[in-house]
Amino acid sequence: MNPTIELLLNRKSVRAYENHPIEAGTKAEILKATLRAPTAGNMMLYSILDVTDQAAKDTLVKTCDNQPFIAKSPWVLLFLADYQRWFDYFIACGVEQLCERKQSPLRKPAEGDLFLACCDALIAAQTAVIAAESFGIGSCYIGDIMENYETHRELFDLPRYVFPVSLVCFGYPTGQQKRREQPQRFARRFIVFENRYQRLDSGDFDEMFHEQQERAFKDKADMDGCANVGQLMYLRKFSANFTLEMTRSVRAMLAAWIQD
Ligand SMILES: Cc1cc2nc3c(=O)[nH]c(=O)nc-3n(C[C@H](O)[C@H](O)[C@H](O)COP(=O)(O)O)c2cc1C
């Protein structure tokens, strides 16, 4: 098997880190590779914050749904979807005057621009994850960074057209994390289709979730009043408080982003 495929197949999230820092040279190489990630229009519609301030990490533990390992990670990178830099550049270049001359309204970053910037930021994040992995450095995404938008905006001085779309914790994995079993994935036929999207029916779902169902409900008839994985995921993830907060927070960000 080629070493890139082997690396990709063996990766798993790492949430407990050895107590030693990542060398500056290694960080520099990871960042160099990260900045080579594909980017829409070669515009690099993202910024990366290296969160070195321990007090900020401690705050992130709380604002990201109480995940203590964030504070213990030796390298925490915040990936920001960023249209501010380009919009500031447009203004600095006199696009307002250009628009006046052309008698067309000044266009500001809108929803599509935000999604594109999120794509850029996430692709950069995943590039960093894989580059780190190649040095034996584990990582874990923190999706909860999309919660508490107002707090994060203030904590990191984020302007209007910058959205913290992903936080990634890095560190050398502890022995326990190295030994930890890799989570399973759904079979390819449920995820990869040819030409046309395929809605799944209840027979497909029985097959798709069979193993998870067996594992989760082994020796238990019921969990939280739930009879199956779907009910459990609905309660514990899809309608959980952190998910509701994420929706509120993203709406608040979007309202600020698209206001006139
Ligand atoms: C967008 C995104 C957000 C995530 N957020 C969290 C998180 O907040 N906390 C956490 O412990 N893991 C988080 N993860 C890691 C996933 O739980 C993990 O990737 C998944 O369980 C599969 O496990 P694996 O990465 O070990 O294969 C996140 C992953 C992604 C891609």
PDB file of C-alpha atoms and ligand atoms in Angstrom:
ATOM      1  CA  MET A   1       0.000   0.000   0.000  1.00  0.00           C
ATOM      2  CA  ASN A   2       1.388   3.451  -0.766  1.00  0.00           C
ATOM      3  CA  PRO A   3       2.352   5.483   2.313  1.00  0.00           C
ATOM      4  CA  THR A   4      -0.165   8.294   1.674  1.00  0.00           C
ATOM      5  CA  ILE A   5      -3.083   5.855   1.539  1.00  0.00           C
ATOM      6  CA  GLU A   6      -1.739   4.053   4.587  1.00  0.00           C
ATOM      7  CA  LEU A   7      -1.577   7.353   6.495  1.00  0.00           C
ATOM      8  CA  LEU A   8      -5.145   8.240   5.491  1.00  0.00           C
ATOM      9  CA  LEU A   9      -6.501   4.806   6.382  1.00  0.00           C
ATOM     10  CA  ASN A  10      -4.830   4.761   9.793  1.00  0.00           C
ATOM     11  CA  ARG A  11      -5.732   8.278  10.933  1.00  0.00           C
ATOM     12  CA  LYS A  12      -8.091   8.682  13.829  1.00  0.00           C
ATOM     13  CA  SER A  13      -8.974  11.617  16.034  1.00  0.00           C
ATOM     14  CA  VAL A  14      -6.686  12.114  19.029  1.00  0.00           C
ATOM     15  CA  ARG A  15      -8.092  13.702  22.173  1.00  0.00           C
ATOM     16  CA  ALA A  16      -5.305  13.083  24.734  1.00  0.00           C
ATOM     17  CA  TYR A  17      -1.781  14.319  24.176  1.00  0.00           C
ATOM     18  CA  GLU A  18       1.680  13.584  25.491  1.00  0.00           C
ATOM     19  CA  ASN A  19       2.921  16.382  27.675  1.00  0.00           C
ATOM     20  CA  HIS A  20       5.529  17.738  25.310  1.00  0.00           C
ATOM     21  CA  PRO A  21       5.413  20.562  22.818  1.00  0.00           C
ATOM     22  CA  ILE A  22       5.498  20.294  19.050  1.00  0.00           C
ATOM     23  CA  GLU A  23       8.857  21.498  17.753  1.00  0.00           C
ATOM     24  CA  ALA A  24       8.878  24.922  16.019  1.00  0.00           C
ATOM     25  CA  GLY A  25      10.435  23.440  12.864  1.00  0.00           C
ATOM     26  CA  THR A  26       7.710  20.785  12.636  1.00  0.00           C
ATOM     27  CA  LYS A  27       4.993  23.409  13.074  1.00  0.00           C
ATOM     28  CA  ALA A  28       6.609  25.480  10.328  1.00  0.00           C
ATOM     29  CA  GLU A  29       6.588  22.514   7.932  1.00  0.00           C
ATOM     30  CA  ILE A  30       2.966  21.701   8.722  1.00  0.00           C
ATOM     31  CA  LEU A  31       1.955  25.320   8.128  1.00  0.00           C
ATOM     32  CA  LYS A  32       3.973  25.454   4.889  1.00  0.00           C
ATOM     33  CA  ALA A  33       2.086  22.395   3.609  1.00  0.00           C
ATOM     34  CA  THR A  34      -1.213  23.838   4.863  1.00  0.00           C
ATOM     35  CA  LEU A  35      -0.773  27.041   2.884  1.00  0.00           C
ATOM     36  CA  ARG A  36      -0.385  24.918  -0.283  1.00  0.00           C
ATOM     37  CA  ALA A  37      -3.962  23.612   0.130  1.00  0.00           C
ATOM     38  CA  PRO A  38      -6.257  24.200  -2.836  1.00  0.00           C
ATOM     39  CA  THR A  39      -8.087  27.506  -2.487  1.00  0.00           C
ATOM     40  CA  ALA A  40     -10.940  29.038  -4.481  1.00  0.00           C
ATOM     41  CA  GLY A  41      -9.572  31.389  -7.137  1.00  0.00           C
ATOM     42  CA  ASN A  42      -6.190  31.169  -5.390  1.00  0.00           C
ATOM     43  CA  MET A  43      -7.565  33.829  -3.033  1.00  0.00           C
ATOM     44  CA  MET A  44      -6.801  32.084   0.288  1.00  0.00           C
ATOM     45  CA  LEU A  45     -10.152  33.024   1.787  1.00  0.00           C
ATOM     46  CA  TYR A  46      -9.070  31.971   5.256  1.00  0.00           C
ATOM     47  CA  SER A  47      -6.842  32.948   8.129  1.00  0.00           C
ATOM     48  CA  ILE A  48      -5.326  30.772  10.804  1.00  0.00           C
ATOM     49  CA  LEU A  49      -5.001  31.832  14.431  1.00  0.00           C
ATOM     50  CA  ASP A  50      -2.378  30.044  16.487  1.00  0.00           C
ATOM     51  CA  VAL A  51      -4.027  30.130  19.910  1.00  0.00           C
ATOM     52  CA  THR A  52      -1.056  30.216  22.281  1.00  0.00           C
ATOM     53  CA  ASP A  53      -2.742  32.115  25.123  1.00  0.00           C
ATOM     54  CA  GLN A  54      -3.600  29.575  27.833  1.00  0.00           C
ATOM     55  CA  ALA A  55      -6.431  31.773  29.142  1.00  0.00           C
ATOM     56  CA  ALA A  56      -8.007  31.758  25.666  1.00  0.00           C
ATOM     57  CA  LYS A  57      -7.676  27.953  25.499  1.00  0.00           C
ATOM     58  CA  ASP A  58      -9.347  27.711  28.905  1.00  0.00           C
ATOM     59  CA  THR A  59     -12.187  29.866  27.642  1.00  0.00           C
ATOM     60  CA  LEU A  60     -12.530  27.662  24.550  1.00  0.00           C
ATOM     61  CA  VAL A  61     -12.989  24.623  26.797  1.00  0.00           C
ATOM     62  CA  LYS A  62     -16.145  26.245  28.129  1.00  0.00           C
ATOM     63  CA  THR A  63     -17.431  27.933  24.986  1.00  0.00           C
ATOM     64  CA  CYS A  64     -16.933  24.756  22.936  1.00  0.00           C
ATOM     65  CA  ASP A  65     -19.299  22.565  24.936  1.00  0.00           C
ATOM     66  CA  ASN A  66     -16.975  21.791  27.844  1.00  0.00           C
ATOM     67  CA  GLN A  67     -14.199  19.821  26.184  1.00  0.00           C
ATOM     68  CA  PRO A  68     -11.243  19.929  28.629  1.00  0.00           C
ATOM     69  CA  PHE A  69      -8.715  18.426  26.219  1.00  0.00           C
ATOM     70  CA  ILE A  70      -8.650  21.729  24.298  1.00  0.00           C
ATOM     71  CA  ALA A  71      -6.769  23.334  27.226  1.00  0.00           C
ATOM     72  CA  LYS A  72      -4.273  20.456  27.290  1.00  0.00           C
ATOM     73  CA  SER A  73      -3.484  20.492  23.581  1.00  0.00           C
ATOM     74  CA  PRO A  74       0.016  21.849  22.877  1.00  0.00           C
ATOM     75  CA  TRP A  75      -1.041  23.361  19.548  1.00  0.00           C
ATOM     76  CA  VAL A  76      -4.472  24.804  18.877  1.00  0.00           C
ATOM     77  CA  LEU A  77      -5.231  26.296  15.476  1.00  0.00           C
ATOM     78  CA  LEU A  78      -8.365  28.241  14.718  1.00  0.00           C
ATOM     79  CA  PHE A  79      -9.356  28.194  11.054  1.00  0.00           C
ATOM     80  CA  LEU A  80     -11.252  31.297  10.055  1.00  0.00           C
ATOM     81  CA  ALA A  81     -13.351  31.719   6.948  1.00  0.00           C
ATOM     82  CA  ASP A  82     -12.097  35.156   5.958  1.00  0.00           C
ATOM     83  CA  TYR A  83     -13.521  37.560   3.413  1.00  0.00           C
ATOM     84  CA  GLN A  84     -12.464  40.597   5.455  1.00  0.00           C
ATOM     85  CA  ARG A  85      -8.942  40.687   4.020  1.00  0.00           C
ATOM     86  CA  TRP A  86     -10.140  40.700   0.418  1.00  0.00           C
ATOM     87  CA  PHE A  87     -12.958  43.163   1.066  1.00  0.00           C
ATOM     88  CA  ASP A  88     -10.564  45.519   2.864  1.00  0.00           C
ATOM     89  CA  TYR A  89      -8.222  45.172  -0.109  1.00  0.00           C
ATOM     90  CA  PHE A  90     -11.035  45.983  -2.549  1.00  0.00           C
ATOM     91  CA  ILE A  91     -11.813  49.142  -0.557  1.00  0.00           C
ATOM     92  CA  ALA A  92      -8.106  50.050  -0.327  1.00  0.00           C
ATOM     93  CA  CYS A  93      -7.908  49.667  -4.118  1.00  0.00           C
ATOM     94  CA  GLY A  94     -10.730  52.146  -4.659  1.00  0.00           C
ATOM     95  CA  VAL A  95     -13.539  49.826  -5.750  1.00  0.00           C
ATOM     96  CA  GLU A  96     -16.043  52.259  -4.192  1.00  0.00           C
ATOM     97  CA  GLN A  97     -14.929  54.947  -6.640  1.00  0.00           C
ATOM     98  CA  LEU A  98     -14.871  52.379  -9.443  1.00  0.00           C
ATOM     99  CA  CYS A  99     -18.482  51.414  -8.666  1.00  0.00           C
ATOM    100  CA  GLU A 100     -19.507  55.094  -8.592  1.00  0.00           C
ATOM    101  CA  ARG A 101     -17.904  55.668 -12.002  1.00  0.00           C
ATOM    102  CA  LYS A 102     -19.620  52.570 -13.380  1.00  0.00           C
ATOM    103  CA  GLN A 103     -22.866  53.550 -11.627  1.00  0.00           C
ATOM    104  CA  SER A 104     -23.214  50.123 -10.096  1.00  0.00           C
ATOM    105  CA  PRO A 105     -23.840  49.445  -6.399  1.00  0.00           C
ATOM    106  CA  LEU A 106     -20.924  48.298  -4.264  1.00  0.00           C
ATOM    107  CA  ARG A 107     -21.264  44.570  -3.702  1.00  0.00           C
ATOM    108  CA  LYS A 108     -20.406  43.274  -0.234  1.00  0.00           C
ATOM    109  CA  PRO A 109     -19.543  39.709   0.826  1.00  0.00           C
ATOM    110  CA  ALA A 110     -22.758  37.661   0.837  1.00  0.00           C
ATOM    111  CA  GLU A 111     -23.854  34.114   1.703  1.00  0.00           C
ATOM    112  CA  GLY A 112     -22.137  32.453  -1.270  1.00  0.00           C
ATOM    113  CA  ASP A 113     -18.861  34.167  -0.420  1.00  0.00           C
ATOM    114  CA  LEU A 114     -19.144  32.923   3.152  1.00  0.00           C
ATOM    115  CA  PHE A 115     -19.669  29.315   2.022  1.00  0.00           C
ATOM    116  CA  LEU A 116     -16.707  29.539  -0.339  1.00  0.00           C
ATOM    117  CA  ALA A 117     -14.522  30.936   2.442  1.00  0.00           C
ATOM    118  CA  CYS A 118     -15.689  28.104   4.720  1.00  0.00           C
ATOM    119  CA  CYS A 119     -14.661  25.601   2.019  1.00  0.00           C
ATOM    120  CA  ASP A 120     -11.211  27.205   1.843  1.00  0.00           C
ATOM    121  CA  ALA A 121     -10.754  27.240   5.626  1.00  0.00           C
ATOM    122  CA  LEU A 122     -11.830  23.610   6.018  1.00  0.00           C
ATOM    123  CA  ILE A 123      -9.638  22.379   3.194  1.00  0.00           C
ATOM    124  CA  ALA A 124      -6.694  24.173   4.815  1.00  0.00           C
ATOM    125  CA  ALA A 125      -7.604  22.612   8.177  1.00  0.00           C
ATOM    126  CA  GLN A 126      -7.709  19.105   6.748  1.00  0.00           C
ATOM    127  CA  THR A 127      -4.402  19.680   4.993  1.00  0.00           C
ATOM    128  CA  ALA A 128      -2.900  20.626   8.368  1.00  0.00           C
ATOM    129  CA  VAL A 129      -4.415  17.505   9.932  1.00  0.00           C
ATOM    130  CA  ILE A 130      -2.819  15.239   7.340  1.00  0.00           C
ATOM    131  CA  ALA A 131       0.514  17.072   7.379  1.00  0.00           C
ATOM    132  CA  ALA A 132       0.581  16.730  11.183  1.00  0.00           C
ATOM    133  CA  GLU A 133      -0.306  13.056  10.935  1.00  0.00           C
ATOM    134  CA  SER A 134       2.759  12.523   8.734  1.00  0.00           C
ATOM    135  CA  PHE A 135       4.886  13.656  11.724  1.00  0.00           C
ATOM    136  CA  GLY A 136       3.055  11.310  14.115  1.00  0.00           C
ATOM    137  CA  ILE A 137       1.060  14.238  15.506  1.00  0.00           C
ATOM    138  CA  GLY A 138      -2.596  13.505  16.202  1.00  0.00           C
ATOM    139  CA  SER A 139      -5.429  15.989  15.981  1.00  0.00           C
ATOM    140  CA  CYS A 140      -9.071  16.561  16.691  1.00  0.00           C
ATOM    141  CA  TYR A 141     -11.547  18.987  15.150  1.00  0.00           C
ATOM    142  CA  ILE A 142     -13.774  20.993  17.442  1.00  0.00           C
ATOM    143  CA  GLY A 143     -16.974  21.792  15.573  1.00  0.00           C
ATOM    144  CA  ASP A 144     -18.383  23.513  18.643  1.00  0.00           C
ATOM    145  CA  ILE A 145     -16.293  26.555  17.753  1.00  0.00           C
ATOM    146  CA  MET A 146     -19.308  27.598  15.671  1.00  0.00           C
ATOM    147  CA  GLU A 147     -21.190  28.136  18.934  1.00  0.00           C
ATOM    148  CA  ASN A 148     -21.027  31.328  20.986  1.00  0.00           C
ATOM    149  CA  TYR A 149     -20.159  33.507  18.009  1.00  0.00           C
ATOM    150  CA  GLU A 150     -20.323  36.747  20.014  1.00  0.00           C
ATOM    151  CA  THR A 151     -17.842  35.496  22.648  1.00  0.00           C
ATOM    152  CA  HIS A 152     -15.384  34.202  20.048  1.00  0.00           C
ATOM    153  CA  ARG A 153     -15.653  37.404  18.015  1.00  0.00           C
ATOM    154  CA  GLU A 154     -14.635  39.395  21.071  1.00  0.00           C
ATOM    155  CA  LEU A 155     -12.017  36.904  22.290  1.00  0.00           C
ATOM    156  CA  PHE A 156     -10.157  36.910  18.969  1.00  0.00           C
ATOM    157  CA  ASP A 157     -11.004  40.410  17.644  1.00  0.00           C
ATOM    158  CA  LEU A 158     -12.862  38.983  14.683  1.00  0.00           C
ATOM    159  CA  PRO A 159     -14.270  41.537  12.254  1.00  0.00           C
ATOM    160  CA  ARG A 160     -17.597  41.213  10.443  1.00  0.00           C
ATOM    161  CA  TYR A 161     -16.465  39.107   7.484  1.00  0.00           C
ATOM    162  CA  VAL A 162     -14.537  36.535   9.494  1.00  0.00           C
ATOM    163  CA  PHE A 163     -16.187  33.384  10.821  1.00  0.00           C
ATOM    164  CA  PRO A 164     -14.429  30.818  13.046  1.00  0.00           C
ATOM    165  CA  VAL A 165     -15.492  27.687  11.191  1.00  0.00           C
ATOM    166  CA  SER A 166     -13.154  25.144  12.713  1.00  0.00           C
ATOM    167  CA  LEU A 167     -10.825  24.658  15.638  1.00  0.00           C
ATOM    168  CA  VAL A 168      -8.217  21.895  15.519  1.00  0.00           C
ATOM    169  CA  CYS A 169      -6.257  20.591  18.517  1.00  0.00           C
ATOM    170  CA  PHE A 170      -2.919  18.927  17.789  1.00  0.00           C
ATOM    171  CA  GLY A 171      -0.532  16.896  19.912  1.00  0.00           C
ATOM    172  CA  TYR A 172       1.478  13.698  20.137  1.00  0.00           C
ATOM    173  CA  PRO A 173      -0.969  10.911  21.022  1.00  0.00           C
ATOM    174  CA  THR A 174      -0.732   9.162  24.380  1.00  0.00           C
ATOM    175  CA  GLY A 175      -0.211   5.379  24.337  1.00  0.00           C
ATOM    176  CA  GLN A 176      -3.868   4.885  25.195  1.00  0.00           C
ATOM    177  CA  GLN A 177      -4.902   7.000  22.191  1.00  0.00           C
ATOM    178  CA  LYS A 178      -2.566   5.048  19.901  1.00  0.00           C
ATOM    179  CA  ARG A 179      -4.111   1.784  21.050  1.00  0.00           C
ATOM    180  CA  ARG A 180      -7.688   3.069  20.867  1.00  0.00           C
ATOM    181  CA  GLU A 181      -9.774   1.321  18.231  1.00  0.00           C
ATOM    182  CA  GLN A 182     -10.455   3.278  15.070  1.00  0.00           C
ATOM    183  CA  PRO A 183     -14.161   4.091  14.677  1.00  0.00           C
ATOM    184  CA  GLN A 184     -15.990   2.250  11.896  1.00  0.00           C
ATOM    185  CA  ARG A 185     -17.412   3.953   8.828  1.00  0.00           C
ATOM    186  CA  PHE A 186     -20.592   3.266   6.885  1.00  0.00           C
ATOM    187  CA  ALA A 187     -20.173   0.938   3.917  1.00  0.00           C
ATOM    188  CA  ARG A 188     -19.263   2.644   0.659  1.00  0.00           C
ATOM    189  CA  ARG A 189     -22.546   1.793  -1.076  1.00  0.00           C
ATOM    190  CA  PHE A 190     -24.469   4.033   1.334  1.00  0.00           C
ATOM    191  CA  ILE A 191     -22.219   7.006   0.695  1.00  0.00           C
ATOM    192  CA  VAL A 192     -20.886   6.834  -2.871  1.00  0.00           C
ATOM    193  CA  PHE A 193     -23.400   6.868  -5.729  1.00  0.00           C
ATOM    194  CA  GLU A 194     -23.052   6.942  -9.474  1.00  0.00           C
ATOM    195  CA  ASN A 195     -24.504   9.914 -11.338  1.00  0.00           C
ATOM    196  CA  ARG A 196     -27.686  10.287  -9.300  1.00  0.00           C
ATOM    197  CA  TYR A 197     -28.410  10.730  -5.635  1.00  0.00           C
ATOM    198  CA  GLN A 198     -30.035   7.722  -3.982  1.00  0.00           C
ATOM    199  CA  ARG A 199     -32.482   8.123  -1.105  1.00  0.00           C
ATOM    200  CA  LEU A 200     -32.164   5.212   1.306  1.00  0.00           C
ATOM    201  CA  ASP A 201     -35.178   3.205   2.522  1.00  0.00           C
ATOM    202  CA  SER A 202     -35.780   1.447   5.818  1.00  0.00           C
ATOM    203  CA  GLY A 203     -34.228  -1.783   4.521  1.00  0.00           C
ATOM    204  CA  ASP A 204     -31.053   0.130   3.622  1.00  0.00           C
ATOM    205  CA  PHE A 205     -31.019   1.787   7.050  1.00  0.00           C
ATOM    206  CA  ASP A 206     -31.336  -1.591   8.804  1.00  0.00           C
ATOM    207  CA  GLU A 207     -28.248  -2.725   6.933  1.00  0.00           C
ATOM    208  CA  MET A 208     -26.402   0.566   7.287  1.00  0.00           C
ATOM    209  CA  PHE A 209     -26.831   0.781  11.061  1.00  0.00           C
ATOM    210  CA  HIS A 210     -26.841  -2.933  11.857  1.00  0.00           C
ATOM    211  CA  GLU A 211     -23.389  -3.026  13.466  1.00  0.00           C
ATOM    212  CA  GLN A 212     -23.829   0.259  15.346  1.00  0.00           C
ATOM    213  CA  GLN A 213     -27.191  -0.879  16.619  1.00  0.00           C
ATOM    214  CA  GLU A 214     -25.766  -4.205  17.835  1.00  0.00           C
ATOM    215  CA  ARG A 215     -22.842  -2.473  19.521  1.00  0.00           C
ATOM    216  CA  ALA A 216     -24.755   0.387  21.138  1.00  0.00           C
ATOM    217  CA  PHE A 217     -27.663  -1.690  22.403  1.00  0.00           C
ATOM    218  CA  LYS A 218     -25.737  -4.812  23.390  1.00  0.00           C
ATOM    219  CA  ASP A 219     -27.169  -5.959  26.732  1.00  0.00           C
ATOM    220  CA  LYS A 220     -29.463  -2.943  26.801  1.00  0.00           C
ATOM    221  CA  ALA A 221     -33.036  -2.886  25.599  1.00  0.00           C
ATOM    222  CA  ASP A 222     -33.269   0.886  25.798  1.00  0.00           C
ATOM    223  CA  MET A 223     -31.097   3.964  26.359  1.00  0.00           C
ATOM    224  CA  ASP A 224     -32.513   7.340  27.408  1.00  0.00           C
ATOM    225  CA  GLY A 225     -35.863   5.904  26.384  1.00  0.00           C
ATOM    226  CA  CYS A 226     -34.477   5.313  22.881  1.00  0.00           C
ATOM    227  CA  ALA A 227     -34.976   2.062  21.031  1.00  0.00           C
ATOM    228  CA  ASN A 228     -32.417   2.507  18.263  1.00  0.00           C
ATOM    229  CA  VAL A 229     -29.394   4.472  17.034  1.00  0.00           C
ATOM    230  CA  GLY A 230     -31.541   6.980  15.137  1.00  0.00           C
ATOM    231  CA  GLN A 231     -33.506   7.941  18.251  1.00  0.00           C
ATOM    232  CA  LEU A 232     -30.316   8.125  20.286  1.00  0.00           C
ATOM    233  CA  MET A 233     -28.521  10.340  17.752  1.00  0.00           C
ATOM    234  CA  TYR A 234     -31.570  12.560  17.439  1.00  0.00           C
ATOM    235  CA  LEU A 235     -31.607  13.163  21.201  1.00  0.00           C
ATOM    236  CA  ARG A 236     -27.886  13.267  21.925  1.00  0.00           C
ATOM    237  CA  LYS A 237     -26.664  15.143  18.852  1.00  0.00           C
ATOM    238  CA  PHE A 238     -29.274  16.515  16.478  1.00  0.00           C
ATOM    239  CA  SER A 239     -31.537  18.145  19.064  1.00  0.00           C
ATOM    240  CA  ALA A 240     -29.020  18.489  21.901  1.00  0.00           C
ATOM    241  CA  ASN A 241     -28.435  21.869  23.533  1.00  0.00           C
ATOM    242  CA  PHE A 242     -25.037  22.336  21.873  1.00  0.00           C
ATOM    243  CA  THR A 243     -26.610  21.877  18.443  1.00  0.00           C
ATOM    244  CA  LEU A 244     -29.342  24.378  19.226  1.00  0.00           C
ATOM    245  CA  GLU A 245     -26.685  26.848  20.394  1.00  0.00           C
ATOM    246  CA  MET A 246     -24.728  26.278  17.182  1.00  0.00           C
ATOM    247  CA  THR A 247     -27.791  27.136  15.121  1.00  0.00           C
ATOM    248  CA  ARG A 248     -28.422  30.283  17.155  1.00  0.00           C
ATOM    249  CA  SER A 249     -24.792  31.323  16.897  1.00  0.00           C
ATOM    250  CA  VAL A 250     -24.507  30.712  13.135  1.00  0.00           C
ATOM    251  CA  ARG A 251     -27.731  32.666  12.578  1.00  0.00           C
ATOM    252  CA  ALA A 252     -26.325  35.581  14.599  1.00  0.00           C
ATOM    253  CA  MET A 253     -23.103  35.510  12.562  1.00  0.00           C
ATOM    254  CA  LEU A 254     -25.015  35.309   9.288  1.00  0.00           C
ATOM    255  CA  ALA A 255     -27.263  38.227  10.269  1.00  0.00           C
ATOM    256  CA  ALA A 256     -24.166  40.357  10.960  1.00  0.00           C
ATOM    257  CA  TRP A 257     -22.446  39.168   7.748  1.00  0.00           C
ATOM    258  CA  ILE A 258     -25.336  40.014   5.409  1.00  0.00           C
ATOM    259  CA  GLN A 259     -26.708  43.170   7.033  1.00  0.00           C
ATOM    260  CA  ASP A 260     -26.663  46.202   4.714  1.00  0.00           C
TER     261      ASP A 260
HETATM  262  C1  LIG B   1     -16.495  19.150  11.550  1.00  0.00           C
HETATM  263  C2  LIG B   1     -16.067  18.252  12.681  1.00  0.00           C
HETATM  264  C3  LIG B   1     -16.340  18.621  13.983  1.00  0.00           C
HETATM  265  C4  LIG B   1     -15.919  17.825  15.046  1.00  0.00           C
HETATM  266  N1  LIG B   1     -16.112  18.256  16.330  1.00  0.00           N
HETATM  267  C5  LIG B   1     -15.637  17.516  17.359  1.00  0.00           C
HETATM  268  C6  LIG B   1     -15.734  17.998  18.687  1.00  0.00           C
HETATM  269  O1  LIG B   1     -16.236  19.097  18.943  1.00  0.00           O
HETATM  270  N2  LIG B   1     -15.214  17.234  19.680  1.00  0.00           N
HETATM  271  C7  LIG B   1     -14.624  16.026  19.427  1.00  0.00           C
HETATM  272  O2  LIG B   1     -14.174  15.376  20.383  1.00  0.00           O
HETATM  273  N3  LIG B   1     -14.507  15.545  18.169  1.00  0.00           N
HETATM  274  C8  LIG B   1     -14.990  16.273  17.139  1.00  0.00           C
HETATM  275  N4  LIG B   1     -14.829  15.825  15.844  1.00  0.00           N
HETATM  276  C9  LIG B   1     -14.163  14.535  15.594  1.00  0.00           C
HETATM  277  C10 LIG B   1     -15.197  13.476  15.227  1.00  0.00           C
HETATM  278  O3  LIG B   1     -15.905  13.120  16.377  1.00  0.00           O
HETATM  279  C11 LIG B   1     -14.469  12.274  14.628  1.00  0.00           C
HETATM  280  O4  LIG B   1     -13.835  12.674  13.421  1.00  0.00           O
HETATM  281  C12 LIG B   1     -15.428  11.139  14.332  1.00  0.00           C
HETATM  282  O5  LIG B   1     -15.959  10.620  15.529  1.00  0.00           O
HETATM  283  C13 LIG B   1     -14.750  10.023  13.567  1.00  0.00           C
HETATM  284  O6  LIG B   1     -13.640   9.568  14.296  1.00  0.00           O
HETATM  285  P1  LIG B   1     -12.161   9.537  13.690  1.00  0.00           P
HETATM  286  O7  LIG B   1     -11.788  10.943  13.310  1.00  0.00           O
HETATM  287  O8  LIG B   1     -11.312   9.030  14.826  1.00  0.00           O
HETATM  288  O9  LIG B   1     -12.182   8.625  12.524  1.00  0.00           O
HETATM  289  C14 LIG B   1     -15.249  16.601  14.785  1.00  0.00           C
HETATM  290  C15 LIG B   1     -14.966  16.251  13.455  1.00  0.00           C
HETATM  291  C16 LIG B   1     -15.352  17.060  12.427  1.00  0.00           C
HETATM  292  C17 LIG B   1     -14.999  16.667  11.021  1.00  0.00           C
END
